[in-house]
Coordinates of C-alpha atoms in Angstrom, one line a residue:
X1 CA -12.6 -15.2 -5.0
X2 CA -11.1 -16.1 -1.5
X3 CA -9.6 -13.8 0.3
X4 CA -8.5 -12.9 3.6
X5 CA -8.2 -10.2 6.0
X6 CA -6.2 -9.5 9.0
X7 CA -7.2 -6.3 11.3
X8 CA -10.9 -5.5 11.3
X9 CA -10.2 -2.2 12.3
X10 CA -11.0 1.0 10.0
X11 CA -9.3 -0.3 6.6
X12 CA -9.8 -3.9 7.3
X13 CA -13.1 -4.0 8.0
X14 CA -14.0 -1.5 5.2
X15 CA -12.1 -3.6 2.5
X16 CA -13.7 -6.8 4.0
X17 CA -17.2 -5.7 3.4
X18 CA -16.6 -3.8 0.0
X19 CA -15.2 -7.0 -1.4
X20 CA -17.5 -9.2 -0.5
X21 CA -20.1 -7.0 -1.8
X22 CA -18.9 -7.7 -4.9
X23 CA -19.2 -11.5 -4.4
X24 CA -15.8 -12.7 -3.2
X25 CA -16.2 -14.5 0.5
X26 CA -14.4 -13.2 3.0
X27 CA -12.5 -14.4 6.2
X28 CA -11.3 -11.5 8.2
X29 CA -10.0 -12.6 11.1
X30 CA -9.3 -10.2 14.7
X31 CA -7.2 -11.2 17.6
X32 CA -9.8 -8.9 19.6
X33 CA -12.8 -11.4 20.9
X34 CA -14.2 -8.8 22.4
X35 CA -14.4 -6.9 18.9
X36 CA -15.2 -10.3 16.3
X37 CA -18.2 -11.4 18.8
X38 CA -19.4 -7.5 18.4
X39 CA -19.6 -8.1 14.6
X40 CA -20.8 -11.8 14.8
X41 CA -24.2 -10.0 16.7
X42 CA -24.1 -7.9 13.8
X43 CA -23.0 -5.0 15.9
X44 CA -20.4 -2.3 14.2
X45 CA -17.1 -1.0 16.4
X46 CA -16.8 2.0 14.3
X47 CA -18.9 4.8 12.7
X48 CA -18.8 4.6 9.6
X49 CA -21.8 5.9 6.8
X50 CA -23.1 3.1 4.8
X51 CA -20.8 0.4 6.0
X52 CA -23.7 -1.3 8.8
X53 CA -25.5 -2.3 5.9
X54 CA -23.3 -4.2 3.5
X55 CA -21.7 -5.8 6.8
X56 CA -24.8 -7.4 7.8
X57 CA -26.3 -8.8 4.4
X58 CA -23.0 -10.0 3.2
X59 CA -22.5 -11.6 6.4
X60 CA -26.1 -12.8 6.4
X61 CA -25.2 -14.2 2.3
X62 CA -22.4 -16.1 4.4
X63 CA -19.8 -14.1 2.2
X64 CA -18.5 -12.2 5.4
X65 CA -17.3 -14.2 8.0
X66 CA -15.1 -12.8 11.1
X67 CA -13.3 -14.8 13.5
X68 CA -10.3 -15.2 15.9
X69 CA -8.7 -18.3 14.0
X70 CA -5.5 -17.6 12.0
X71 CA -5.3 -21.2 11.3
X72 CA -9.0 -21.1 9.3
X73 CA -8.2 -17.4 8.3
X74 CA -4.7 -18.3 6.6
X75 CA -6.4 -21.8 4.8
X76 CA -9.4 -19.9 3.7
X77 CA -8.2 -16.6 1.1
X78 CA -5.3 -17.1 -2.2
X79 CA -5.0 -13.7 -1.4
X80 CA -4.3 -12.7 2.3
X81 CA -4.9 -8.4 3.3
X82 CA -3.0 -7.4 6.2
X83 CA -5.2 -4.4 7.7
X84 CA -3.7 -3.9 11.5
X85 CA -2.9 -1.1 13.2
X86 CA 0.9 0.9 12.4
X87 CA 0.7 3.2 15.6
X88 CA 3.5 6.1 15.7
X89 CA 6.4 5.0 17.8
X90 CA 8.1 7.2 20.8
X91 CA 10.1 8.5 17.8
X92 CA 7.7 9.3 15.0
X93 CA 8.0 6.1 13.0
X94 CA 5.3 3.7 12.2
X95 CA 5.2 0.7 14.9
X96 CA 5.5 -2.4 12.9
X97 CA 4.6 -4.8 16.0
X98 CA 1.7 -6.0 14.6
X99 CA 2.2 -5.5 11.0
X100 CA 5.1 -8.3 11.3
X101 CA 3.1 -10.7 14.0
X102 CA 0.4 -10.9 10.9
X103 CA 3.0 -12.3 8.8
X104 CA 4.4 -14.3 11.3
X105 CA 1.3 -16.2 11.6
X106 CA 1.2 -16.2 8.3
X107 CA 4.3 -18.2 7.9
X108 CA 3.8 -20.9 11.1
X109 CA 0.0 -21.4 8.8
X110 CA 0.5 -21.6 5.3
X111 CA 0.4 -24.5 3.5
X112 CA -0.6 -23.5 -0.9
X113 CA 0.9 -20.2 -2.4
X114 CA -0.3 -16.9 -0.9
X115 CA -0.4 -13.4 -2.1
X116 CA 0.4 -11.3 1.0
X117 CA -0.8 -7.7 0.6
X118 CA 0.2 -5.1 2.7
X119 CA -2.9 -2.7 3.2
X120 CA -2.1 -0.9 5.8
X121 CA -0.3 2.0 6.1
X122 CA 3.5 1.3 6.0
X123 CA 6.6 2.7 5.7
X124 CA 9.1 2.2 2.8
X125 CA 10.8 -1.4 3.1
X126 CA 8.1 -3.2 5.5
X127 CA 7.4 -5.6 2.7
X128 CA 10.8 -6.9 2.4
X129 CA 10.8 -7.7 6.3
X130 CA 7.2 -9.1 5.8
X131 CA 8.5 -11.3 3.5
X132 CA 11.4 -12.2 5.8
X133 CA 9.4 -12.7 9.5
X134 CA 7.1 -14.9 6.4
X135 CA 10.6 -17.1 5.2
X136 CA 11.6 -17.2 8.9
X137 CA 8.6 -19.2 10.0
X138 CA 8.7 -21.5 6.4
X139 CA 12.2 -22.4 7.3
X140 CA 11.4 -23.1 11.3
X141 CA 8.7 -25.5 9.6
X142 CA 10.7 -27.1 7.1
X143 CA 8.7 -25.9 5.1
X144 CA 9.3 -24.5 1.2
X145 CA 5.9 -23.1 -0.1
X146 CA 6.2 -20.2 -2.8
X147 CA 4.3 -16.7 -1.7
X148 CA 4.4 -13.1 -3.3
X149 CA 4.5 -9.9 -0.9
X150 CA 3.1 -7.1 -2.4
X151 CA 1.5 -2.8 -1.5
X152 CA -2.1 -2.4 -2.3
X153 CA -2.1 1.0 0.0
X154 CA -6.2 2.6 1.4
X155 CA -6.7 5.5 -0.1
X156 CA -10.3 5.9 2.4
X157 CA -11.6 8.8 3.2
X158 CA -13.1 8.3 7.0
X159 CA -16.5 9.8 5.9
X160 CA -16.5 8.5 2.6
X161 CA -14.8 5.1 2.7
X162 CA -17.6 2.8 1.5
X163 CA -17.4 5.2 -1.3
X164 CA -13.5 5.4 -1.8
X165 CA -13.5 2.0 -2.2
X166 CA -16.3 0.9 -4.2
X167 CA -16.0 4.2 -6.8
X168 CA -11.6 3.9 -6.4
X169 CA -10.1 6.9 -8.7
X170 CA -7.1 4.7 -8.5
X171 CA -5.6 1.4 -7.5
X172 CA -1.9 1.5 -6.7
X173 CA -0.6 -2.1 -6.6
X174 CA 3.5 -2.6 -6.1
X175 CA 4.1 -5.8 -6.8
X176 CA 7.2 -7.7 -8.6
X177 CA 5.9 -10.8 -10.2
X178 CA 3.6 -11.2 -12.4
X179 CA 1.8 -13.6 -11.1
X180 CA 0.4 -11.7 -7.9
X181 CA -0.5 -8.9 -10.3
X182 CA -2.9 -10.5 -12.1
X183 CA -4.7 -12.3 -9.1
X184 CA -4.8 -8.8 -7.9
X185 CA -5.8 -7.7 -11.3
X186 CA -8.4 -9.9 -11.3
X187 CA -9.7 -9.5 -7.5
X188 CA -10.1 -5.6 -8.6
X189 CA -11.8 -6.0 -11.9
X190 CA -14.7 -5.3 -10.8
X191 CA -14.5 -1.7 -9.4
X192 CA -12.9 -0.5 -12.9
X193 CA -15.4 -2.2 -15.6
X194 CA -15.6 1.4 -17.3
X195 CA -12.4 2.4 -17.5
X196 CA -8.4 1.2 -16.4
X197 CA -8.0 2.1 -12.6
X198 CA -4.8 0.1 -12.1
X199 CA -1.5 1.3 -12.0
X200 CA 0.7 -1.2 -11.0
X201 CA 4.3 0.3 -10.0
X202 CA 7.3 -1.3 -7.7
X203 CA 6.5 -2.3 -3.9
X204 CA 8.5 0.4 -2.7
X205 CA 6.9 3.0 -5.0
X206 CA 3.8 1.9 -3.8
X207 CA 5.0 2.1 0.1
X208 CA 5.7 5.7 -0.9
X209 CA 3.1 6.9 -2.7
X210 CA 0.4 6.8 -0.1
X211 CA 2.4 8.8 2.5
X212 CA 3.2 11.2 -0.7
X213 CA 0.0 11.7 -0.9
X214 CA -1.8 11.8 2.6
X215 CA 2.1 14.6 2.5
X216 CA 0.9 17.0 0.3
X217 CA -3.1 17.1 1.1
X218 CA -1.9 18.1 4.5
X219 CA 0.3 20.3 3.4
X220 CA -2.7 22.3 1.1
X221 CA -4.6 22.4 4.2
X222 CA -1.6 24.0 6.1
X223 CA -0.6 26.1 3.3
X224 CA -4.2 27.6 2.9
X225 CA -4.4 28.1 6.8
X226 CA -1.2 30.2 6.8
X227 CA -2.6 32.0 3.9
X228 CA -6.1 32.9 6.0
X229 CA -4.1 34.1 9.0
X230 CA -2.2 36.8 6.9
X231 CA -6.1 37.2 4.7
X232 CA -6.9 39.4 8.0
X233 CA -4.3 40.9 8.9
X234 CA -4.1 42.7 5.6
X235 CA -7.7 42.6 5.1
X236 CA -8.8 40.8 2.9
X237 CA -11.1 37.7 2.1
X238 CA -9.5 34.4 2.0
X239 CA -12.4 32.9 0.1
X240 CA -12.7 34.9 -2.7
X241 CA -8.3 34.1 -3.0
X242 CA -9.8 30.1 -2.5
X243 CA -11.9 30.5 -5.5
X244 CA -9.3 33.2 -7.3
X245 CA -6.9 30.3 -7.2
X246 CA -9.1 27.3 -7.2
X247 CA -10.0 28.2 -10.5
X248 CA -6.0 27.6 -12.0
X249 CA -6.5 23.9 -12.9
X250 CA -3.1 23.1 -12.4
X251 CA -3.9 24.3 -8.8
X252 CA -7.8 23.1 -8.5
X253 CA -10.2 23.8 -5.8
X254 CA -10.3 21.0 -2.8
X255 CA -8.6 20.8 0.3
X256 CA -8.1 25.0 -0.1
X257 CA -10.3 25.5 2.8
X258 CA -8.5 27.2 5.8
X259 CA -9.9 26.1 9.2
X260 CA -9.2 24.6 12.9
X261 CA -6.3 22.6 11.6
X262 CA -6.3 18.7 10.4
X263 CA -6.7 15.9 12.7
X264 CA -7.7 12.3 12.7
X265 CA -5.5 8.8 12.7
X266 CA -3.7 9.2 9.0
X267 CA -2.6 12.5 8.7
X268 CA -0.8 13.7 11.6
X269 CA 0.6 10.0 12.0
X270 CA 1.8 9.4 8.7
X271 CA 3.8 13.1 8.3
X272 CA 5.9 11.8 11.4
X273 CA 6.1 8.7 10.0
X274 CA 7.6 10.0 6.6
X275 CA 9.6 12.5 8.2
X276 CA 11.4 9.3 10.2
X277 CA 11.8 7.7 6.9
X278 CA 13.3 10.9 5.5
X279 CA 15.9 11.3 8.5
X280 CA 17.2 7.7 8.4
X281 CA 17.7 8.2 4.9
X282 CA 19.7 11.7 4.6
X283 CA 17.1 13.6 3.1
X284 CA 14.9 15.2 6.2
X285 CA 12.1 16.8 4.4
X286 CA 11.7 20.3 6.1
X287 CA 8.2 21.0 4.6
X288 CA 6.9 18.9 6.3
X289 CA 7.6 20.0 9.7
X290 CA 6.6 23.3 8.3
X291 CA 3.6 21.6 7.7
X292 CA 3.0 20.3 10.9
X293 CA 4.1 23.5 13.3
X294 CA 1.6 25.2 11.2
X295 CA -0.8 22.7 12.0
X296 CA -0.4 22.9 15.7
X297 CA -0.8 26.8 16.4
X298 CA -3.4 26.5 14.0
X299 CA -5.7 24.3 16.4
X300 CA -5.6 27.4 19.1
X301 CA -6.2 30.5 16.7
X302 CA -9.9 29.6 17.7
X303 CA -9.5 30.2 21.2
X304 CA -7.3 33.5 20.1
X305 CA -10.1 34.3 19.1
X306 CA -12.4 34.0 22.1
X307 CA -9.9 35.4 24.3
X308 CA -9.5 38.1 22.1
X309 CA -13.4 39.0 22.5
X310 CA -13.7 37.7 25.9
X311 CA -10.7 38.2 28.1
X312 CA -8.3 35.7 29.0
X313 CA -10.2 34.9 32.1
X314 CA -13.0 32.9 31.3
X315 CA -14.4 31.9 35.0
X316 CA -18.0 32.1 34.6
X317 CA -18.8 31.9 31.2
X318 CA -19.6 28.9 29.2
X319 CA -19.3 28.1 25.8
X320 CA -20.6 26.2 23.2
X321 CA -19.4 23.6 20.8
X322 CA -21.2 22.4 17.5
X323 CA -18.5 20.0 16.2
X324 CA -16.2 17.3 18.2
X325 CA -15.2 14.6 15.7
X326 CA -11.9 15.3 13.4
X327 CA -13.7 16.0 10.6
X328 CA -17.9 14.8 9.7
X329 CA -19.4 11.4 9.2
X330 CA -17.2 10.1 11.6
X331 CA -16.5 9.7 15.4
X332 CA -12.9 9.2 15.3
X333 CA -11.7 12.2 17.6
X334 CA -7.9 11.6 17.6
X335 CA -6.2 15.4 17.2
X336 CA -9.7 16.6 16.6
X337 CA -9.2 20.3 16.9
X338 CA -11.9 20.7 19.4
X339 CA -9.8 18.7 22.3
X340 CA -7.3 21.2 21.9
X341 CA -10.2 24.1 22.2
X342 CA -11.4 22.7 25.1
X343 CA -8.8 22.1 26.8
X344 CA -7.6 26.3 26.2
X345 CA -11.0 26.8 27.5
X346 CA -11.0 24.5 30.5
X347 CA -7.6 25.5 31.2
X348 CA -9.2 29.5 31.3
X349 CA -12.1 28.5 33.9
X350 CA -15.2 28.0 31.4
X351 CA -17.3 25.4 31.1
X352 CA -18.4 23.4 28.1
X353 CA -22.2 22.2 26.1
X354 CA -20.8 20.2 23.1
X355 CA -23.2 18.4 20.7
X356 CA -21.6 16.2 17.9
X357 CA -23.6 14.4 15.6
X358 CA -21.8 11.3 16.0
X359 CA -18.9 11.4 18.3
X360 CA -21.1 11.2 21.8
X361 CA -19.8 8.1 22.8
X362 CA -16.3 8.6 21.6
X363 CA -16.2 12.1 23.7
X364 CA -17.9 11.0 27.0
X365 CA -14.8 8.3 27.2
X366 CA -12.4 10.9 26.4
X367 CA -13.9 13.6 29.0
X368 CA -15.0 10.9 31.4
X369 CA -14.6 13.1 34.9
X370 CA -14.4 16.1 33.6
X371 CA -17.6 17.8 34.9
X372 CA -17.1 21.3 33.1
X373 CA -17.8 19.4 29.6
X374 CA -21.8 18.6 29.3
X375 CA -22.5 16.3 26.1
X376 CA -25.9 17.0 24.4
X377 CA -27.6 15.5 22.6
X378 CA -28.6 18.1 19.7
X379 CA -27.1 21.5 18.1
X380 CA -30.1 23.9 20.1
X381 CA -29.3 22.2 23.1
X382 CA -25.8 22.9 23.7
X383 CA -26.6 26.6 23.1
X384 CA -28.7 26.4 26.1
X385 CA -27.0 29.0 28.8
X386 CA -24.0 29.6 26.6
X387 CA -22.4 32.9 26.0
X388 CA -21.1 32.3 23.1
X389 CA -20.5 29.1 20.0
X390 CA -17.8 28.0 18.5
X391 CA -18.1 25.7 15.4
X392 CA -15.4 23.1 14.6
X393 CA -16.4 20.6 12.7
X394 CA -18.8 21.3 9.7
X395 CA -21.2 19.2 9.7
X396 CA -24.1 19.4 7.2
X397 CA -27.0 20.0 9.9
X398 CA -24.9 22.8 10.9
X399 CA -25.0 24.8 7.4
X400 CA -28.5 25.9 7.3
X401 CA -29.3 26.7 11.1
X402 CA -32.3 29.0 12.7
X403 CA -30.0 32.3 13.3
X404 CA -32.5 34.3 14.7
X405 CA -32.6 31.5 17.3
X406 CA -28.9 31.1 18.0
X407 CA -29.1 35.0 18.3
X408 CA -32.0 33.9 21.2
X409 CA -30.6 31.1 22.9
X410 CA -26.4 32.6 23.2
X411 CA -26.4 35.3 26.3
X412 CA -24.3 37.1 23.8
X413 CA -24.7 36.7 19.7
X414 CA -21.0 35.3 19.0
X415 CA -20.7 32.7 16.9
X416 CA -16.5 31.6 16.2
X417 CA -16.9 29.8 12.8
X418 CA -13.6 27.4 12.7
X419 CA -14.6 26.1 9.1
X420 CA -16.4 29.5 7.5
X421 CA -19.6 27.8 7.5
X422 CA -21.6 30.9 6.5
X423 CA -21.0 34.2 4.5
X424 CA -20.0 37.1 7.2
X425 CA -22.9 39.5 6.0
X426 CA -25.9 36.8 6.4
X427 CA -24.7 36.7 9.7
X428 CA -24.3 39.8 10.8
X429 CA -27.5 40.7 9.5
X430 CA -29.3 38.5 12.4
X431 CA -27.2 40.3 14.9
X432 CA -24.7 38.2 15.9
X433 CA -21.7 38.9 15.7
X434 CA -19.2 36.4 13.6
X435 CA -15.6 36.0 13.8
X436 CA -14.5 33.1 11.1
X437 CA -11.0 32.1 9.6
X438 CA -9.4 34.4 7.5
X439 CA -12.4 36.9 6.9
X440 CA -14.2 40.1 7.5
X441 CA -15.8 39.6 10.7
X442 CA -19.2 40.4 10.7
X443 CA -22.0 42.2 12.8
X444 CA -20.3 44.2 16.1
X445 CA -17.5 42.4 15.1
X446 CA -17.0 44.3 12.1
X447 CA -17.3 47.8 14.8
X448 CA -14.7 46.5 16.5
X449 CA -12.1 45.7 14.6

């Protein structure tokens, strides 16, 4: 099938590459000529495991094309995905300028039936606006061309997006006409060969489903973070609690890990957009306001532990940070807890030596000009000259470190673990003070408590 994808950001590039991998001929359009030039020379503008090989192989096979030519893009695909950014506006709502600009471009160039699919995360009612924008352009041209507008929200996890697309647990299609549903069912047939994964519903229900999913996941994270802070006060172990409640099949184990707070481009933005939609509809979502407040506060918990151990004045102190991206297997630092921690450490007078397996380049851009932050090339290098170690992102390479090396490299053998990677008693046996989230402190930290 011939498919067009408008937007070569995270969602658009993964969608285009994975559809091409299944034999479709995909035309990816973007107005950013620099990005298109990079893609056409074999580069990848984002870090995502497994994406680069399928982009290169499908481009070499002629199934994946990158261009800035809007006319050629709309002429190419019977299905046209809109996968452009929807950044938050000043009032928290999703900014639909890029979505509607893409819709108008489709209307200006469309000459045959098309299924226009909203792949971007958009508020309820956006499909109606897309339909109106396309119809307006067709009317201006004096053309009457049939088209359908559908919603097909993405459920891709950064760091596992290719696997999520190729082996989805569900494919949500919001559409009102059978022709569009049939075309999209055919497009997604290769991704559901062993059992039916397609869930067909109304367009507005599909638009709400995406926001509801992210809101639910964010709620679970904030709930566990709130409970972890209580567990510390009550001298309980949040990991025991997690296993105790996760074993209930009505709850399950997913997204029950406390930590330093969530970040990224999705949860923070989508919760704000959903709350704005709800407020405009006269049905404010009070729970989600609390979820946000809890998360904002959780990003400061790790610094609170550092301040309690070393005092409020950190001048002359240096701290090693392991992890800068908001989660492992990505270089995305948007709303990352590491940024909050670095800001507080610098404000208290400290210096920082930080390492991340993928986000060094992004960190360099975000922290450019900050002389007291040094981005280093390895986890051991970050420890050199540091008073203590703070773990902010749960990369696999941090899970089984050389604790003896950590103890000898640090000026003070102290670990502040924002992701609960280790067993407190095990760390304590290596002579290291250990401060996790919602668990009993280990080593001398336990004696201090």
